[in-house]
Amino acid sequence: MSELKVHASACDIEPMVHIEEIRAAFAARLKVALSANDMPSWGAGARLAKLAGVTPKASSKWLNGESMPGGAKMLALASALKVRVEWLEYGRGEMKEGPAPESRPLSPQPAEIPAFPTEDDAEDAYVHIKQYSALLSAGPGHANEHVEIRGTLAFKREWIRYMGLNPKNLKVIYAQGSSMEPTINDRDVLLVDESRLDPVDGQVFALFSENKGAIVKRLIFSDLEGWIVRSDNPDKALYADLKIPDGEIHEHRILGRVIWRGGVL
């Protein structure tokens, strides 16, 4: 009798393990598709949520191998990520459709356009970066439901080149609140590089949280606790650290790295 019970228990466990393996394999393919579309792990859950019309919590479960989307959501993801749905769901065949014969170029591609200004505009000593009405909260967060462009701010072209920046990736946004004092004060001007989306230990980033909206914080990495979103303000009773376990980084999107700040001393 006991032998039958052991056998039955093994049969109950085996399908569960099989399902977990399927989910893990799907999560791995999903991350490959994200990488192919230049989507970083940070905030991937929020991006996928918008693509599939679900909550960031649900999409994070896909990335963590805890669940899989249904047929309609799977098709929406495959279409948005430009991959074959059979590959994404089952791992069958190639990730992407091969190019049709007529779509292949018959002549060399045009030369790549230089990222930085050429000699034609070398006389212009300044780069004019667009200023946005959006606010990065150095406090509880800011929704920024309506954003407008409000003129430009001039930066020396020589400095932009020295810093290795591309003007196309830069925007000027203002800080609001005191959680990042004394590094960043209320109403300080911030230059944000939107191309720098990978977290870097000790650096200041503009982040988007589903709960708080747009915020500006310092990212700290701990071997024991994972990534920590930290305010520079020493009053931790008001501005406590936010710990983000590895399984939840997909729900916090990096908007860009803060390169420079300007304000009243």
Short mmCIF file of C-alpha atoms in Angstrom, two decimals:
data_model
loop_
_atom_site.label_atom_id
_atom_site.label_comp_id
_atom_site.label_asym_id
_atom_site.label_seq_id
_atom_site.Cartn_x
_atom_site.Cartn_y
_atom_site.Cartn_z
CA MET A 1 0.00 0.00 0.00
CA SER A 2 2.81 2.38 0.87
CA GLU A 3 4.49 1.65 -2.45
CA LEU A 4 1.35 2.76 -4.30
CA LYS A 5 1.23 5.96 -2.30
CA VAL A 6 4.84 6.82 -3.14
CA HIS A 7 4.21 6.09 -6.79
CA ALA A 8 1.13 8.31 -6.80
CA SER A 9 3.05 11.17 -5.19
CA ALA A 10 5.76 10.96 -7.83
CA CYS A 11 3.14 11.16 -10.56
CA ASP A 12 1.64 14.24 -8.92
CA ILE A 13 5.00 16.03 -8.75
CA GLU A 14 6.24 15.25 -12.24
CA PRO A 15 3.66 17.37 -14.18
CA MET A 16 4.35 20.32 -11.85
CA VAL A 17 8.07 20.18 -12.57
CA HIS A 18 7.32 19.98 -16.28
CA ILE A 19 5.14 23.13 -16.12
CA GLU A 20 7.85 25.00 -14.22
CA GLU A 21 10.39 24.06 -16.89
CA ILE A 22 8.07 25.29 -19.64
CA ARG A 23 7.57 28.61 -17.85
CA ALA A 24 11.29 29.02 -17.24
CA ALA A 25 12.06 28.31 -20.91
CA PHE A 26 9.43 30.86 -22.00
CA ALA A 27 10.87 33.50 -19.62
CA ALA A 28 14.34 32.90 -21.08
CA ARG A 29 13.04 33.38 -24.65
CA LEU A 30 11.12 36.49 -23.60
CA LYS A 31 14.33 38.02 -22.20
CA VAL A 32 16.18 37.17 -25.43
CA ALA A 33 13.46 38.97 -27.41
CA LEU A 34 13.69 41.99 -25.10
CA SER A 35 17.46 42.12 -25.55
CA ALA A 36 17.05 41.92 -29.32
CA ASN A 37 14.81 45.00 -29.10
CA ASP A 38 17.31 46.89 -26.86
CA MET A 39 14.97 46.73 -23.85
CA PRO A 40 16.90 46.55 -20.54
CA SER A 41 15.81 44.31 -17.65
CA TRP A 42 15.10 47.35 -15.49
CA GLY A 43 11.51 48.37 -16.24
CA ALA A 44 10.90 45.49 -18.67
CA GLY A 45 7.78 44.53 -16.74
CA ALA A 46 6.34 48.04 -17.11
CA ARG A 47 7.10 48.08 -20.85
CA LEU A 48 5.61 44.63 -21.42
CA ALA A 49 2.54 45.63 -19.41
CA LYS A 50 1.84 48.46 -21.86
CA LEU A 51 2.42 46.20 -24.87
CA ALA A 52 0.07 43.49 -23.64
CA GLY A 53 -2.46 45.59 -21.72
CA VAL A 54 -1.83 43.97 -18.32
CA THR A 55 -0.49 45.11 -14.95
CA PRO A 56 3.29 45.35 -14.36
CA LYS A 57 2.89 42.68 -11.67
CA ALA A 58 1.43 40.25 -14.22
CA SER A 59 4.16 40.91 -16.80
CA SER A 60 6.85 40.58 -14.12
CA LYS A 61 5.53 37.10 -13.38
CA TRP A 62 6.14 36.21 -17.05
CA LEU A 63 9.73 37.44 -16.77
CA ASN A 64 10.26 35.56 -13.51
CA GLY A 65 8.86 32.30 -14.91
CA GLU A 66 5.89 32.28 -12.54
CA SER A 67 3.20 32.30 -15.24
CA MET A 68 2.66 32.56 -19.00
CA PRO A 69 0.34 34.81 -21.04
CA GLY A 70 -2.74 33.47 -22.77
CA GLY A 71 -3.11 33.18 -26.53
CA ALA A 72 -4.19 36.77 -27.25
CA LYS A 73 -1.52 38.29 -25.00
CA MET A 74 1.13 35.95 -26.41
CA LEU A 75 0.28 37.09 -29.95
CA ALA A 76 0.39 40.75 -28.89
CA LEU A 77 3.83 40.27 -27.32
CA ALA A 78 5.22 38.46 -30.35
CA SER A 79 3.95 41.19 -32.66
CA ALA A 80 5.32 44.02 -30.50
CA LEU A 81 8.72 42.31 -30.10
CA LYS A 82 8.87 41.37 -33.82
CA VAL A 83 9.35 37.65 -33.18
CA ARG A 84 7.49 34.53 -34.34
CA VAL A 85 4.74 33.57 -31.90
CA GLU A 86 5.59 29.84 -32.33
CA TRP A 87 9.14 30.57 -31.19
CA LEU A 88 8.09 32.78 -28.28
CA GLU A 89 5.50 30.35 -26.91
CA TYR A 90 6.99 26.94 -27.75
CA GLY A 91 10.59 27.58 -28.88
CA ARG A 92 9.84 26.20 -32.33
CA GLY A 93 11.90 27.31 -35.33
CA GLU A 94 13.77 30.59 -35.69
CA MET A 95 13.14 33.64 -33.52
CA LYS A 96 12.35 35.90 -36.48
CA GLU A 97 11.02 35.41 -39.97
CA GLY A 98 13.73 35.44 -42.64
CA PRO A 99 13.69 38.42 -45.04
CA ALA A 100 11.83 37.91 -48.29
CA PRO A 101 14.10 37.76 -51.36
CA GLU A 102 12.81 41.03 -52.77
CA SER A 103 13.48 42.82 -49.47
CA ARG A 104 17.22 42.14 -49.51
CA PRO A 105 19.30 45.18 -50.51
CA LEU A 106 20.77 45.04 -53.99
CA SER A 107 23.27 47.83 -53.38
CA PRO A 108 25.47 48.94 -50.48
CA GLN A 109 23.70 50.73 -47.66
CA PRO A 110 24.24 54.48 -47.27
CA ALA A 111 27.00 55.55 -44.92
CA GLU A 112 26.04 55.99 -41.29
CA ILE A 113 25.15 59.55 -40.33
CA PRO A 114 27.65 60.90 -37.78
CA ALA A 115 26.25 61.09 -34.26
CA PHE A 116 27.86 64.46 -33.61
CA PRO A 117 27.90 67.72 -35.59
CA THR A 118 30.16 68.00 -38.62
CA GLU A 119 32.38 70.88 -39.82
CA ASP A 120 29.33 72.62 -41.28
CA ASP A 121 28.16 73.67 -37.83
CA ALA A 122 31.53 73.64 -36.03
CA GLU A 123 31.29 77.42 -35.62
CA ASP A 124 28.35 76.97 -33.28
CA ALA A 125 29.95 76.64 -29.83
CA TYR A 126 26.74 75.62 -28.04
CA VAL A 127 24.27 72.75 -28.11
CA HIS A 128 20.67 73.69 -27.31
CA ILE A 129 18.93 70.96 -25.28
CA LYS A 130 15.14 70.97 -25.02
CA GLN A 131 13.61 71.81 -21.64
CA TYR A 132 10.50 69.87 -20.58
CA SER A 133 7.80 70.85 -18.14
CA ALA A 134 7.97 67.38 -16.56
CA LEU A 135 9.22 67.22 -12.97
CA LEU A 136 11.42 64.56 -11.39
CA SER A 137 10.27 64.23 -7.82
CA ALA A 138 12.92 64.25 -5.12
CA GLY A 139 10.15 63.20 -2.78
CA PRO A 140 6.92 61.17 -3.07
CA GLY A 141 6.78 61.07 -6.88
CA HIS A 142 5.27 63.01 -9.78
CA ALA A 143 2.74 61.77 -12.34
CA ASN A 144 3.63 64.21 -15.21
CA GLU A 145 0.32 63.58 -16.95
CA HIS A 146 0.86 66.47 -19.39
CA VAL A 147 4.36 67.38 -20.58
CA GLU A 148 5.35 70.34 -22.77
CA ILE A 149 8.59 71.61 -24.29
CA ARG A 150 9.53 74.97 -22.83
CA GLY A 151 12.45 76.38 -24.75
CA THR A 152 16.03 75.12 -24.61
CA LEU A 153 19.08 75.31 -22.38
CA ALA A 154 22.52 75.90 -23.92
CA PHE A 155 25.52 73.71 -23.12
CA LYS A 156 29.01 74.10 -24.54
CA ARG A 157 29.52 71.71 -27.43
CA GLU A 158 33.09 71.06 -26.27
CA TRP A 159 31.79 69.87 -22.85
CA ILE A 160 29.14 67.65 -24.45
CA ARG A 161 31.85 65.94 -26.52
CA TYR A 162 34.20 65.67 -23.54
CA MET A 163 31.48 63.87 -21.57
CA GLY A 164 30.87 61.49 -24.47
CA LEU A 165 27.23 62.55 -24.80
CA ASN A 166 24.96 62.58 -27.83
CA PRO A 167 22.69 65.68 -27.83
CA LYS A 168 19.87 63.60 -29.33
CA ASN A 169 19.67 61.60 -26.10
CA LEU A 170 19.58 64.56 -23.71
CA LYS A 171 16.74 66.45 -22.10
CA VAL A 172 16.45 69.06 -19.37
CA ILE A 173 13.99 68.40 -16.53
CA TYR A 174 13.49 70.13 -13.17
CA ALA A 175 13.65 68.53 -9.74
CA GLN A 176 10.91 68.95 -7.16
CA GLY A 177 11.24 68.17 -3.46
CA SER A 178 14.02 67.74 -0.91
CA SER A 179 14.66 63.97 -0.67
CA MET A 180 17.94 64.28 -2.63
CA GLU A 181 19.39 67.21 -0.65
CA PRO A 182 22.17 68.25 -0.44
CA THR A 183 23.03 66.72 -3.85
CA ILE A 184 19.90 67.98 -5.62
CA ASN A 185 17.71 70.77 -4.29
CA ASP A 186 14.12 71.71 -5.00
CA ARG A 187 13.79 73.32 -8.49
CA ASP A 188 17.33 72.38 -9.55
CA VAL A 189 17.92 71.90 -13.28
CA LEU A 190 18.82 68.33 -14.29
CA LEU A 191 20.41 67.12 -17.52
CA VAL A 192 19.27 63.54 -18.20
CA ASP A 193 20.81 61.13 -20.71
CA GLU A 194 17.97 58.86 -21.87
CA SER A 195 20.34 56.39 -23.55
CA ARG A 196 21.90 55.28 -20.25
CA LEU A 197 19.34 52.74 -19.05
CA ASP A 198 21.55 50.20 -17.30
CA PRO A 199 21.80 50.58 -13.51
CA VAL A 200 25.19 51.66 -12.17
CA ASP A 201 26.10 51.37 -8.51
CA GLY A 202 26.34 54.77 -6.82
CA GLN A 203 24.97 56.85 -9.72
CA VAL A 204 21.88 59.08 -9.79
CA PHE A 205 19.05 58.12 -12.14
CA ALA A 206 15.62 59.29 -13.22
CA LEU A 207 13.25 56.41 -12.51
CA PHE A 208 9.60 55.62 -13.09
CA SER A 209 7.71 53.66 -10.47
CA GLU A 210 4.15 52.44 -11.02
CA ASN A 211 3.35 53.52 -7.45
CA LYS A 212 5.23 56.84 -7.28
CA GLY A 213 5.57 58.06 -10.86
CA ALA A 214 8.74 59.89 -11.97
CA ILE A 215 11.43 60.18 -9.28
CA VAL A 216 15.15 60.99 -9.05
CA LYS A 217 17.21 58.71 -6.77
CA ARG A 218 20.62 57.13 -6.29
CA LEU A 219 20.99 53.41 -7.07
CA ILE A 220 23.05 51.32 -4.69
CA PHE A 221 23.86 47.64 -5.17
CA SER A 222 24.18 45.28 -2.22
CA ASP A 223 25.30 41.66 -2.48
CA LEU A 224 22.85 40.76 0.28
CA GLU A 225 19.84 42.91 -0.58
CA GLY A 226 20.10 43.51 -4.33
CA TRP A 227 19.41 46.98 -5.71
CA ILE A 228 18.47 49.80 -3.35
CA VAL A 229 16.77 53.05 -4.39
CA ARG A 230 18.23 55.64 -2.03
CA SER A 231 17.58 59.29 -1.21
CA ASP A 232 20.65 61.38 -0.36
CA ASN A 233 18.76 63.25 2.36
CA PRO A 234 20.12 61.92 5.70
CA ASP A 235 16.64 62.02 7.30
CA LYS A 236 15.81 58.33 6.81
CA ALA A 237 12.67 58.63 8.92
CA LEU A 238 11.16 60.62 6.04
CA TYR A 239 13.24 59.27 3.16
CA ALA A 240 13.83 55.58 3.80
CA ASP A 241 15.65 53.28 1.38
CA LEU A 242 13.57 51.22 -1.04
CA LYS A 243 14.92 47.70 -1.52
CA ILE A 244 14.22 46.05 -4.87
CA PRO A 245 14.78 42.29 -4.96
CA ASP A 246 15.98 40.81 -8.26
CA GLY A 247 12.50 39.52 -9.01
CA GLU A 248 10.98 43.03 -8.87
CA ILE A 249 13.44 45.12 -10.90
CA HIS A 250 11.19 44.69 -13.95
CA GLU A 251 8.56 46.90 -12.29
CA HIS A 252 10.87 49.94 -11.94
CA ARG A 253 11.84 51.59 -15.20
CA ILE A 254 15.02 53.64 -15.61
CA LEU A 255 14.29 56.78 -17.64
CA GLY A 256 17.91 57.90 -17.87
CA ARG A 257 20.99 58.84 -15.91
CA VAL A 258 21.34 62.32 -14.39
CA ILE A 259 24.56 63.74 -15.87
CA TRP A 260 24.56 67.28 -14.48
CA ARG A 261 22.67 69.52 -12.09
CA GLY A 262 22.46 73.28 -11.85
CA GLY A 263 20.93 75.41 -9.12
CA VAL A 264 21.36 78.04 -6.43
CA LEU A 265 24.04 77.37 -3.81
#
